[in-house]
Amino acid sequence: MLANRLKLVLNKCVAKEQSAFIEGRSILDTAMVATEIIHALKRKTHGTNAHLALKIDISKAYDRVDWGFLHGILLRMGFDANWIHWLIMCVTSVHYSLFVNSDRVGPIIPGRGLRQGDSLSSYLFILVSEGLILWRQQILWRFLTFMQRQPVRRLTCRSLRCFFSRNISAPAQEDLAHLMGVRRVLGTGKYLGLPSMIGRSKKAVFSFVKDKIWKRINSWSGRSLSKAGKDVMIKSVLQSIPAYIMSVYLIPDGVVNNIEKMLNSFWWDGGGNNKGIRWLAWDRMTSLKSE
């Protein structure tokens, strides 16, 4: 009930830069904007105006949400005191118990974190991120002002990574990275689960899709699943892994063929070392949903 009520006002509470879990917005828009920015920096080889992109790494963000910070964000956004009390009560009611040598230890009461999979957690995380965005803008503005006034001093921001446009010389890039106290990177890695820069070897870039599917299949290899169970696993889980990436990028045919072979093997195999018997050709087995 709280999640459904909160969903109605999220659009008014968070900035347009946040696109996840908000009705009318798509997280793929953010991923495509980031891809276009990196592509533009990579193609910029001439001109006197140089550009750079700063990437902030946030690891295990759901587990590190501070409840006091969440309470403060809700309070500053103008939510009613009773409403805040209900939300915080849902978050802080979690506790854990452990079994050590058949003895129960606990309850262990955490002091931070949001439960992933809870219908309310994703919306609360967006509100927390909104507070971090405002804080980040203030920090970057002070940082740039400080750099203009005292360009010889060095700051340390280990969580920042810097990617430069190609019209900046390598020595200048090293000097700027050293001056800002950040690490210069040749690539930006992944953003929202998608590679933000594609090189010449697309097959090598998108090999991680095949690896994710392979690991997921191996985790089920010891289970005896019926054909109905395998059908659900393939359609609901395995096919959803490349579907998200293929909504932005064209995956090479070689990677797609390898994925199809893995799905084929998973469908016919009996699990473990049993390779099974292919009772029907794969091109006859698969067809469009409309057929």
PDB file of C-alpha atoms in Angstrom:
ATOM      1  CA  MET A   1       0.000   0.000   0.000  1.00  0.00           C
ATOM      2  CA  LEU A   2       2.793   2.414   0.903  1.00  0.00           C
ATOM      3  CA  ALA A   3       4.655   1.588  -2.322  1.00  0.00           C
ATOM      4  CA  ASN A   4       1.576   2.221  -4.451  1.00  0.00           C
ATOM      5  CA  ARG A   5       0.955   5.568  -2.759  1.00  0.00           C
ATOM      6  CA  LEU A   6       4.603   6.607  -3.000  1.00  0.00           C
ATOM      7  CA  LYS A   7       4.739   5.695  -6.694  1.00  0.00           C
ATOM      8  CA  LEU A   8       2.196   8.422  -7.471  1.00  0.00           C
ATOM      9  CA  VAL A   9       4.439  11.273  -6.242  1.00  0.00           C
ATOM     10  CA  LEU A  10       7.899  10.034  -7.224  1.00  0.00           C
ATOM     11  CA  ASN A  11       7.798  11.981 -10.470  1.00  0.00           C
ATOM     12  CA  LYS A  12       7.540  15.212  -8.445  1.00  0.00           C
ATOM     13  CA  CYS A  13      10.262  14.288  -5.945  1.00  0.00           C
ATOM     14  CA  VAL A  14      13.188  13.246  -8.142  1.00  0.00           C
ATOM     15  CA  ALA A  15      15.047  14.984 -10.937  1.00  0.00           C
ATOM     16  CA  LYS A  16      14.697  14.103 -14.604  1.00  0.00           C
ATOM     17  CA  GLU A  17      18.189  12.554 -14.584  1.00  0.00           C
ATOM     18  CA  GLN A  18      16.797   9.587 -12.656  1.00  0.00           C
ATOM     19  CA  SER A  19      14.833   7.283 -14.896  1.00  0.00           C
ATOM     20  CA  ALA A  20      14.641   3.949 -13.079  1.00  0.00           C
ATOM     21  CA  PHE A  21      11.366   2.694 -11.538  1.00  0.00           C
ATOM     22  CA  ILE A  22       9.481   5.879 -12.446  1.00  0.00           C
ATOM     23  CA  GLU A  23       6.393   5.669 -14.625  1.00  0.00           C
ATOM     24  CA  GLY A  24       6.872   7.310 -18.007  1.00  0.00           C
ATOM     25  CA  ARG A  25      10.670   7.073 -17.855  1.00  0.00           C
ATOM     26  CA  SER A  26      13.012   4.368 -19.100  1.00  0.00           C
ATOM     27  CA  ILE A  27      16.381   3.462 -17.611  1.00  0.00           C
ATOM     28  CA  LEU A  28      17.596   2.715 -21.141  1.00  0.00           C
ATOM     29  CA  ASP A  29      17.405   6.445 -21.916  1.00  0.00           C
ATOM     30  CA  THR A  30      20.099   7.109 -19.328  1.00  0.00           C
ATOM     31  CA  ALA A  31      22.262   4.284 -20.655  1.00  0.00           C
ATOM     32  CA  MET A  32      21.995   5.557 -24.242  1.00  0.00           C
ATOM     33  CA  VAL A  33      22.843   9.123 -23.198  1.00  0.00           C
ATOM     34  CA  ALA A  34      25.972   7.881 -21.421  1.00  0.00           C
ATOM     35  CA  THR A  35      26.931   5.818 -24.480  1.00  0.00           C
ATOM     36  CA  GLU A  36      26.510   8.819 -26.785  1.00  0.00           C
ATOM     37  CA  ILE A  37      28.638  10.997 -24.481  1.00  0.00           C
ATOM     38  CA  ILE A  38      31.500   8.500 -24.432  1.00  0.00           C
ATOM     39  CA  HIS A  39      31.188   8.040 -28.207  1.00  0.00           C
ATOM     40  CA  ALA A  40      31.412  11.812 -28.723  1.00  0.00           C
ATOM     41  CA  LEU A  41      34.493  12.064 -26.502  1.00  0.00           C
ATOM     42  CA  LYS A  42      36.129   9.224 -28.391  1.00  0.00           C
ATOM     43  CA  ARG A  43      35.483  10.865 -31.771  1.00  0.00           C
ATOM     44  CA  LYS A  44      36.648  14.336 -30.716  1.00  0.00           C
ATOM     45  CA  THR A  45      40.196  14.458 -32.101  1.00  0.00           C
ATOM     46  CA  HIS A  46      40.531  18.118 -33.119  1.00  0.00           C
ATOM     47  CA  GLY A  47      39.798  21.541 -31.707  1.00  0.00           C
ATOM     48  CA  THR A  48      41.022  23.604 -28.790  1.00  0.00           C
ATOM     49  CA  ASN A  49      38.079  22.860 -26.479  1.00  0.00           C
ATOM     50  CA  ALA A  50      38.686  19.563 -24.694  1.00  0.00           C
ATOM     51  CA  HIS A  51      36.192  17.585 -22.655  1.00  0.00           C
ATOM     52  CA  LEU A  52      36.288  14.948 -19.977  1.00  0.00           C
ATOM     53  CA  ALA A  53      33.816  12.653 -18.241  1.00  0.00           C
ATOM     54  CA  LEU A  54      33.912  11.730 -14.547  1.00  0.00           C
ATOM     55  CA  LYS A  55      32.469   8.421 -13.427  1.00  0.00           C
ATOM     56  CA  ILE A  56      31.548   7.780  -9.794  1.00  0.00           C
ATOM     57  CA  ASP A  57      31.602   4.163  -8.646  1.00  0.00           C
ATOM     58  CA  ILE A  58      28.962   3.175  -6.080  1.00  0.00           C
ATOM     59  CA  SER A  59      29.299  -0.437  -4.954  1.00  0.00           C
ATOM     60  CA  LYS A  60      26.703  -2.434  -3.016  1.00  0.00           C
ATOM     61  CA  ALA A  61      24.553   0.671  -2.755  1.00  0.00           C
ATOM     62  CA  TYR A  62      21.427  -1.092  -1.483  1.00  0.00           C
ATOM     63  CA  ASP A  63      23.311  -2.635   1.437  1.00  0.00           C
ATOM     64  CA  ARG A  64      24.879   0.667   2.477  1.00  0.00           C
ATOM     65  CA  VAL A  65      21.846   2.933   2.678  1.00  0.00           C
ATOM     66  CA  ASP A  66      22.000   4.657   6.049  1.00  0.00           C
ATOM     67  CA  TRP A  67      18.625   4.790   7.780  1.00  0.00           C
ATOM     68  CA  GLY A  68      19.379   8.148   9.388  1.00  0.00           C
ATOM     69  CA  PHE A  69      20.239   9.617   6.000  1.00  0.00           C
ATOM     70  CA  LEU A  70      17.017   8.175   4.550  1.00  0.00           C
ATOM     71  CA  HIS A  71      15.014   9.742   7.392  1.00  0.00           C
ATOM     72  CA  GLY A  72      16.685  13.082   6.783  1.00  0.00           C
ATOM     73  CA  ILE A  73      15.970  12.979   3.042  1.00  0.00           C
ATOM     74  CA  LEU A  74      12.297  12.208   3.611  1.00  0.00           C
ATOM     75  CA  LEU A  75      12.090  15.011   6.165  1.00  0.00           C
ATOM     76  CA  ARG A  76      13.744  17.555   3.854  1.00  0.00           C
ATOM     77  CA  MET A  77      11.430  16.582   0.996  1.00  0.00           C
ATOM     78  CA  GLY A  78       8.433  17.552   3.123  1.00  0.00           C
ATOM     79  CA  PHE A  79       6.828  14.180   3.826  1.00  0.00           C
ATOM     80  CA  ASP A  80       4.474  14.009   6.793  1.00  0.00           C
ATOM     81  CA  ALA A  81       5.899  12.760  10.088  1.00  0.00           C
ATOM     82  CA  ASN A  82       3.449   9.851  10.304  1.00  0.00           C
ATOM     83  CA  TRP A  83       4.258   8.840   6.722  1.00  0.00           C
ATOM     84  CA  ILE A  84       7.994   8.897   7.467  1.00  0.00           C
ATOM     85  CA  HIS A  85       7.395   6.822  10.596  1.00  0.00           C
ATOM     86  CA  TRP A  86       5.545   4.164   8.585  1.00  0.00           C
ATOM     87  CA  LEU A  87       8.268   3.989   5.943  1.00  0.00           C
ATOM     88  CA  ILE A  88      11.121   3.791   8.443  1.00  0.00           C
ATOM     89  CA  MET A  89       9.226   1.159  10.430  1.00  0.00           C
ATOM     90  CA  CYS A  90       9.002  -1.031   7.316  1.00  0.00           C
ATOM     91  CA  VAL A  91      12.737  -0.631   6.691  1.00  0.00           C
ATOM     92  CA  THR A  92      14.003  -1.142  10.252  1.00  0.00           C
ATOM     93  CA  SER A  93      11.814  -4.123  11.131  1.00  0.00           C
ATOM     94  CA  VAL A  94      14.195  -6.612   9.469  1.00  0.00           C
ATOM     95  CA  HIS A  95      16.373  -8.931  11.568  1.00  0.00           C
ATOM     96  CA  TYR A  96      18.491 -12.001  10.877  1.00  0.00           C
ATOM     97  CA  SER A  97      19.252 -15.270  12.615  1.00  0.00           C
ATOM     98  CA  LEU A  98      22.137 -17.655  11.972  1.00  0.00           C
ATOM     99  CA  PHE A  99      22.648 -21.326  12.629  1.00  0.00           C
ATOM    100  CA  VAL A 100      26.128 -22.173  13.921  1.00  0.00           C
ATOM    101  CA  ASN A 101      26.710 -25.872  14.649  1.00  0.00           C
ATOM    102  CA  SER A 102      22.929 -26.424  14.823  1.00  0.00           C
ATOM    103  CA  ASP A 103      22.604 -23.604  17.373  1.00  0.00           C
ATOM    104  CA  ARG A 104      20.562 -20.561  16.534  1.00  0.00           C
ATOM    105  CA  VAL A 105      22.391 -17.255  16.947  1.00  0.00           C
ATOM    106  CA  GLY A 106      20.454 -14.020  16.919  1.00  0.00           C
ATOM    107  CA  PRO A 107      18.461 -12.072  16.275  1.00  0.00           C
ATOM    108  CA  ILE A 108      20.984  -9.817  14.520  1.00  0.00           C
ATOM    109  CA  ILE A 109      19.555  -6.349  13.976  1.00  0.00           C
ATOM    110  CA  PRO A 110      21.262  -4.374  11.189  1.00  0.00           C
ATOM    111  CA  GLY A 111      21.779  -0.634  11.236  1.00  0.00           C
ATOM    112  CA  ARG A 112      21.544   0.090   7.517  1.00  0.00           C
ATOM    113  CA  GLY A 113      20.530  -1.335   4.170  1.00  0.00           C
ATOM    114  CA  LEU A 114      17.414  -1.932   2.087  1.00  0.00           C
ATOM    115  CA  ARG A 115      15.971  -5.345   1.273  1.00  0.00           C
ATOM    116  CA  GLN A 116      16.329  -6.053  -2.442  1.00  0.00           C
ATOM    117  CA  GLY A 117      13.163  -7.382  -4.007  1.00  0.00           C
ATOM    118  CA  ASP A 118      10.891  -5.471  -1.659  1.00  0.00           C
ATOM    119  CA  SER A 119       8.368  -3.343  -3.542  1.00  0.00           C
ATOM    120  CA  LEU A 120       9.165  -0.321  -1.377  1.00  0.00           C
ATOM    121  CA  SER A 121      12.979  -0.537  -1.449  1.00  0.00           C
ATOM    122  CA  SER A 122      13.454   0.559  -5.070  1.00  0.00           C
ATOM    123  CA  TYR A 123      11.442   3.753  -4.499  1.00  0.00           C
ATOM    124  CA  LEU A 124      13.271   4.571  -1.270  1.00  0.00           C
ATOM    125  CA  PHE A 125      16.599   4.017  -3.004  1.00  0.00           C
ATOM    126  CA  ILE A 126      15.607   6.550  -5.670  1.00  0.00           C
ATOM    127  CA  LEU A 127      14.893   9.129  -2.959  1.00  0.00           C
ATOM    128  CA  VAL A 128      18.262   8.409  -1.348  1.00  0.00           C
ATOM    129  CA  SER A 129      19.941   8.759  -4.745  1.00  0.00           C
ATOM    130  CA  GLU A 130      18.255  12.132  -5.182  1.00  0.00           C
ATOM    131  CA  GLY A 131      19.956  13.337  -2.028  1.00  0.00           C
ATOM    132  CA  LEU A 132      23.295  11.987  -3.297  1.00  0.00           C
ATOM    133  CA  ILE A 133      22.808  13.756  -6.644  1.00  0.00           C
ATOM    134  CA  LEU A 134      22.261  17.114  -4.939  1.00  0.00           C
ATOM    135  CA  TRP A 135      25.282  16.489  -2.712  1.00  0.00           C
ATOM    136  CA  ARG A 136      27.387  15.485  -5.717  1.00  0.00           C
ATOM    137  CA  GLN A 137      26.453  18.648  -7.619  1.00  0.00           C
ATOM    138  CA  GLN A 138      27.499  20.808  -4.682  1.00  0.00           C
ATOM    139  CA  ILE A 139      30.769  18.913  -4.260  1.00  0.00           C
ATOM    140  CA  LEU A 140      31.642  19.108  -7.975  1.00  0.00           C
ATOM    141  CA  TRP A 141      30.786  22.816  -8.084  1.00  0.00           C
ATOM    142  CA  ARG A 142      33.018  23.521  -5.081  1.00  0.00           C
ATOM    143  CA  PHE A 143      35.673  21.281  -6.610  1.00  0.00           C
ATOM    144  CA  LEU A 144      35.703  23.161  -9.923  1.00  0.00           C
ATOM    145  CA  THR A 145      35.715  26.532  -8.149  1.00  0.00           C
ATOM    146  CA  PHE A 146      38.616  25.368  -5.985  1.00  0.00           C
ATOM    147  CA  MET A 147      40.522  24.166  -9.059  1.00  0.00           C
ATOM    148  CA  GLN A 148      40.142  27.553 -10.729  1.00  0.00           C
ATOM    149  CA  ARG A 149      41.424  29.401  -7.684  1.00  0.00           C
ATOM    150  CA  GLN A 150      44.223  27.023  -6.669  1.00  0.00           C
ATOM    151  CA  PRO A 151      45.149  24.883  -9.697  1.00  0.00           C
ATOM    152  CA  VAL A 152      48.446  23.661  -8.214  1.00  0.00           C
ATOM    153  CA  ARG A 153      46.970  21.777  -5.321  1.00  0.00           C
ATOM    154  CA  ARG A 154      45.882  18.153  -5.491  1.00  0.00           C
ATOM    155  CA  LEU A 155      42.642  16.586  -4.283  1.00  0.00           C
ATOM    156  CA  THR A 156      41.998  12.913  -3.604  1.00  0.00           C
ATOM    157  CA  CYS A 157      38.797  11.398  -4.984  1.00  0.00           C
ATOM    158  CA  ARG A 158      39.388   7.681  -5.221  1.00  0.00           C
ATOM    159  CA  SER A 159      35.799   6.997  -6.209  1.00  0.00           C
ATOM    160  CA  LEU A 160      36.134   9.128  -9.373  1.00  0.00           C
ATOM    161  CA  ARG A 161      37.444   7.910 -12.708  1.00  0.00           C
ATOM    162  CA  CYS A 162      38.215  10.222 -15.586  1.00  0.00           C
ATOM    163  CA  PHE A 163      37.836   9.643 -19.331  1.00  0.00           C
ATOM    164  CA  PHE A 164      39.272  12.324 -21.666  1.00  0.00           C
ATOM    165  CA  SER A 165      38.483  13.318 -25.224  1.00  0.00           C
ATOM    166  CA  ARG A 166      41.117  12.377 -27.777  1.00  0.00           C
ATOM    167  CA  ASN A 167      42.191  15.959 -28.543  1.00  0.00           C
ATOM    168  CA  ILE A 168      44.026  16.112 -25.196  1.00  0.00           C
ATOM    169  CA  SER A 169      47.620  14.903 -25.301  1.00  0.00           C
ATOM    170  CA  ALA A 170      48.648  11.976 -23.103  1.00  0.00           C
ATOM    171  CA  PRO A 171      50.975  14.123 -20.882  1.00  0.00           C
ATOM    172  CA  ALA A 172      48.169  16.653 -20.388  1.00  0.00           C
ATOM    173  CA  GLN A 173      45.776  13.869 -19.420  1.00  0.00           C
ATOM    174  CA  GLU A 174      48.237  12.533 -16.859  1.00  0.00           C
ATOM    175  CA  ASP A 175      48.782  16.016 -15.421  1.00  0.00           C
ATOM    176  CA  LEU A 176      45.051  16.700 -15.121  1.00  0.00           C
ATOM    177  CA  ALA A 177      44.360  13.315 -13.548  1.00  0.00           C
ATOM    178  CA  HIS A 178      47.204  13.849 -11.057  1.00  0.00           C
ATOM    179  CA  LEU A 179      46.010  17.374 -10.337  1.00  0.00           C
ATOM    180  CA  MET A 180      42.437  16.244  -9.641  1.00  0.00           C
ATOM    181  CA  GLY A 181      43.535  13.178  -7.709  1.00  0.00           C
ATOM    182  CA  VAL A 182      41.534  10.784  -9.889  1.00  0.00           C
ATOM    183  CA  ARG A 183      42.483   7.765 -11.956  1.00  0.00           C
ATOM    184  CA  ARG A 184      42.655   8.106 -15.720  1.00  0.00           C
ATOM    185  CA  VAL A 185      41.046   5.210 -17.557  1.00  0.00           C
ATOM    186  CA  LEU A 186      41.112   4.242 -21.222  1.00  0.00           C
ATOM    187  CA  GLY A 187      37.580   2.854 -21.031  1.00  0.00           C
ATOM    188  CA  THR A 188      34.655   3.501 -18.739  1.00  0.00           C
ATOM    189  CA  GLY A 189      33.720  -0.144 -18.161  1.00  0.00           C
ATOM    190  CA  LYS A 190      30.020  -0.849 -17.766  1.00  0.00           C
ATOM    191  CA  TYR A 191      27.231   1.534 -16.921  1.00  0.00           C
ATOM    192  CA  LEU A 192      23.851   0.130 -15.829  1.00  0.00           C
ATOM    193  CA  GLY A 193      25.024  -3.309 -16.945  1.00  0.00           C
ATOM    194  CA  LEU A 194      25.866  -2.137 -20.479  1.00  0.00           C
ATOM    195  CA  PRO A 195      29.294  -1.518 -22.028  1.00  0.00           C
ATOM    196  CA  SER A 196      29.643   2.215 -22.555  1.00  0.00           C
ATOM    197  CA  MET A 197      32.321   1.929 -25.239  1.00  0.00           C
ATOM    198  CA  ILE A 198      32.554  -0.589 -28.090  1.00  0.00           C
ATOM    199  CA  GLY A 199      35.890  -1.405 -29.703  1.00  0.00           C
ATOM    200  CA  ARG A 200      36.741  -3.218 -32.898  1.00  0.00           C
ATOM    201  CA  SER A 201      36.191  -6.699 -31.493  1.00  0.00           C
ATOM    202  CA  LYS A 202      32.479  -6.688 -30.704  1.00  0.00           C
ATOM    203  CA  LYS A 203      32.562 -10.409 -30.061  1.00  0.00           C
ATOM    204  CA  ALA A 204      35.027  -9.909 -27.197  1.00  0.00           C
ATOM    205  CA  VAL A 205      33.020  -6.985 -25.781  1.00  0.00           C
ATOM    206  CA  PHE A 206      29.746  -8.937 -25.661  1.00  0.00           C
ATOM    207  CA  SER A 207      31.251 -12.220 -24.526  1.00  0.00           C
ATOM    208  CA  PHE A 208      30.118 -11.378 -20.985  1.00  0.00           C
ATOM    209  CA  VAL A 209      26.514 -12.018 -22.090  1.00  0.00           C
ATOM    210  CA  LYS A 210      27.383 -15.583 -23.024  1.00  0.00           C
ATOM    211  CA  ASP A 211      29.321 -16.026 -19.771  1.00  0.00           C
ATOM    212  CA  LYS A 212      26.354 -14.863 -17.658  1.00  0.00           C
ATOM    213  CA  ILE A 213      24.024 -17.313 -19.376  1.00  0.00           C
ATOM    214  CA  TRP A 214      26.567 -20.123 -19.012  1.00  0.00           C
ATOM    215  CA  LYS A 215      26.952 -19.500 -15.285  1.00  0.00           C
ATOM    216  CA  ARG A 216      23.193 -19.433 -14.793  1.00  0.00           C
ATOM    217  CA  ILE A 217      22.793 -22.722 -16.685  1.00  0.00           C
ATOM    218  CA  ASN A 218      25.548 -24.359 -14.633  1.00  0.00           C
ATOM    219  CA  SER A 219      23.809 -23.357 -11.417  1.00  0.00           C
ATOM    220  CA  TRP A 220      20.782 -25.395 -12.556  1.00  0.00           C
ATOM    221  CA  SER A 221      22.657 -28.337 -14.097  1.00  0.00           C
ATOM    222  CA  GLY A 222      22.278 -30.487 -10.971  1.00  0.00           C
ATOM    223  CA  ARG A 223      18.511 -29.976 -10.719  1.00  0.00           C
ATOM    224  CA  SER A 224      16.012 -32.256 -12.399  1.00  0.00           C
ATOM    225  CA  LEU A 225      13.651 -29.888 -14.154  1.00  0.00           C
ATOM    226  CA  SER A 226      10.661 -30.924 -16.218  1.00  0.00           C
ATOM    227  CA  LYS A 227      10.155 -29.617 -19.728  1.00  0.00           C
ATOM    228  CA  ALA A 228       7.683 -27.101 -18.354  1.00  0.00           C
ATOM    229  CA  GLY A 229      10.258 -25.946 -15.802  1.00  0.00           C
ATOM    230  CA  LYS A 230      12.956 -25.607 -18.463  1.00  0.00           C
ATOM    231  CA  ASP A 231      10.530 -23.699 -20.657  1.00  0.00           C
ATOM    232  CA  VAL A 232       9.905 -21.187 -17.867  1.00  0.00           C
ATOM    233  CA  MET A 233      13.621 -20.889 -17.107  1.00  0.00           C
ATOM    234  CA  ILE A 234      14.542 -20.238 -20.740  1.00  0.00           C
ATOM    235  CA  LYS A 235      11.784 -17.712 -21.450  1.00  0.00           C
ATOM    236  CA  SER A 236      11.741 -15.886 -18.102  1.00  0.00           C
ATOM    237  CA  VAL A 237      15.399 -15.946 -17.066  1.00  0.00           C
ATOM    238  CA  LEU A 238      17.861 -16.891 -19.785  1.00  0.00           C
ATOM    239  CA  GLN A 239      16.273 -14.910 -22.599  1.00  0.00           C
ATOM    240  CA  SER A 240      15.913 -11.830 -20.398  1.00  0.00           C
ATOM    241  CA  ILE A 241      19.706 -11.561 -20.003  1.00  0.00           C
ATOM    242  CA  PRO A 242      20.474 -10.723 -23.668  1.00  0.00           C
ATOM    243  CA  ALA A 243      17.110  -8.976 -24.203  1.00  0.00           C
ATOM    244  CA  TYR A 244      18.134  -6.020 -21.998  1.00  0.00           C
ATOM    245  CA  ILE A 245      21.455  -5.573 -23.826  1.00  0.00           C
ATOM    246  CA  MET A 246      19.910  -6.098 -27.276  1.00  0.00           C
ATOM    247  CA  SER A 247      17.472  -3.259 -26.623  1.00  0.00           C
ATOM    248  CA  VAL A 248      20.473  -0.901 -27.029  1.00  0.00           C
ATOM    249  CA  TYR A 249      23.121  -2.804 -28.996  1.00  0.00           C
ATOM    250  CA  LEU A 250      23.225  -5.196 -31.923  1.00  0.00           C
ATOM    251  CA  ILE A 251      24.947  -8.311 -30.593  1.00  0.00           C
ATOM    252  CA  PRO A 252      27.215 -10.074 -33.145  1.00  0.00           C
ATOM    253  CA  ASP A 253      25.792 -13.112 -34.898  1.00  0.00           C
ATOM    254  CA  GLY A 254      28.528 -15.329 -33.471  1.00  0.00           C
ATOM    255  CA  VAL A 255      27.519 -14.502 -29.897  1.00  0.00           C
ATOM    256  CA  VAL A 256      23.832 -15.026 -30.726  1.00  0.00           C
ATOM    257  CA  ASN A 257      24.599 -18.435 -32.253  1.00  0.00           C
ATOM    258  CA  ASN A 258      26.571 -19.461 -29.158  1.00  0.00           C
ATOM    259  CA  ILE A 259      23.659 -18.406 -26.934  1.00  0.00           C
ATOM    260  CA  GLU A 260      21.234 -20.438 -29.038  1.00  0.00           C
ATOM    261  CA  LYS A 261      23.488 -23.499 -28.779  1.00  0.00           C
ATOM    262  CA  MET A 262      23.584 -23.152 -24.972  1.00  0.00           C
ATOM    263  CA  LEU A 263      19.789 -22.855 -24.806  1.00  0.00           C
ATOM    264  CA  ASN A 264      19.520 -25.859 -27.107  1.00  0.00           C
ATOM    265  CA  SER A 265      21.770 -27.942 -24.868  1.00  0.00           C
ATOM    266  CA  PHE A 266      19.955 -26.851 -21.725  1.00  0.00           C
ATOM    267  CA  TRP A 267      16.578 -27.777 -23.238  1.00  0.00           C
ATOM    268  CA  TRP A 268      17.530 -31.293 -24.387  1.00  0.00           C
ATOM    269  CA  ASP A 269      20.108 -32.239 -21.734  1.00  0.00           C
ATOM    270  CA  GLY A 270      19.087 -34.261 -18.724  1.00  0.00           C
ATOM    271  CA  GLY A 271      21.472 -32.414 -16.405  1.00  0.00           C
ATOM    272  CA  GLY A 272      24.998 -33.191 -15.264  1.00  0.00           C
ATOM    273  CA  ASN A 273      27.018 -35.117 -17.836  1.00  0.00           C
ATOM    274  CA  ASN A 274      23.938 -36.412 -19.663  1.00  0.00           C
ATOM    275  CA  LYS A 275      23.995 -34.758 -23.093  1.00  0.00           C
ATOM    276  CA  GLY A 276      20.518 -35.944 -23.981  1.00  0.00           C
ATOM    277  CA  ILE A 277      19.094 -36.642 -27.414  1.00  0.00           C
ATOM    278  CA  ARG A 278      18.133 -33.892 -29.868  1.00  0.00           C
ATOM    279  CA  TRP A 279      14.705 -35.072 -30.921  1.00  0.00           C
ATOM    280  CA  LEU A 280      14.005 -32.118 -33.217  1.00  0.00           C
ATOM    281  CA  ALA A 281      16.055 -29.610 -35.196  1.00  0.00           C
ATOM    282  CA  TRP A 282      16.453 -26.285 -33.427  1.00  0.00           C
ATOM    283  CA  ASP A 283      15.178 -24.227 -36.372  1.00  0.00           C
ATOM    284  CA  ARG A 284      11.956 -26.272 -36.297  1.00  0.00           C
ATOM    285  CA  MET A 285      11.822 -26.146 -32.503  1.00  0.00           C
ATOM    286  CA  THR A 286      11.918 -22.343 -32.283  1.00  0.00           C
ATOM    287  CA  SER A 287       9.334 -20.085 -33.883  1.00  0.00           C
ATOM    288  CA  LEU A 288       7.810 -16.656 -33.462  1.00  0.00           C
ATOM    289  CA  LYS A 289       5.311 -16.176 -30.622  1.00  0.00           C
ATOM    290  CA  SER A 290       2.719 -15.209 -33.210  1.00  0.00           C
ATOM    291  CA  GLU A 291       3.073 -18.705 -34.706  1.00  0.00           C
TER     292      GLU A 291
END
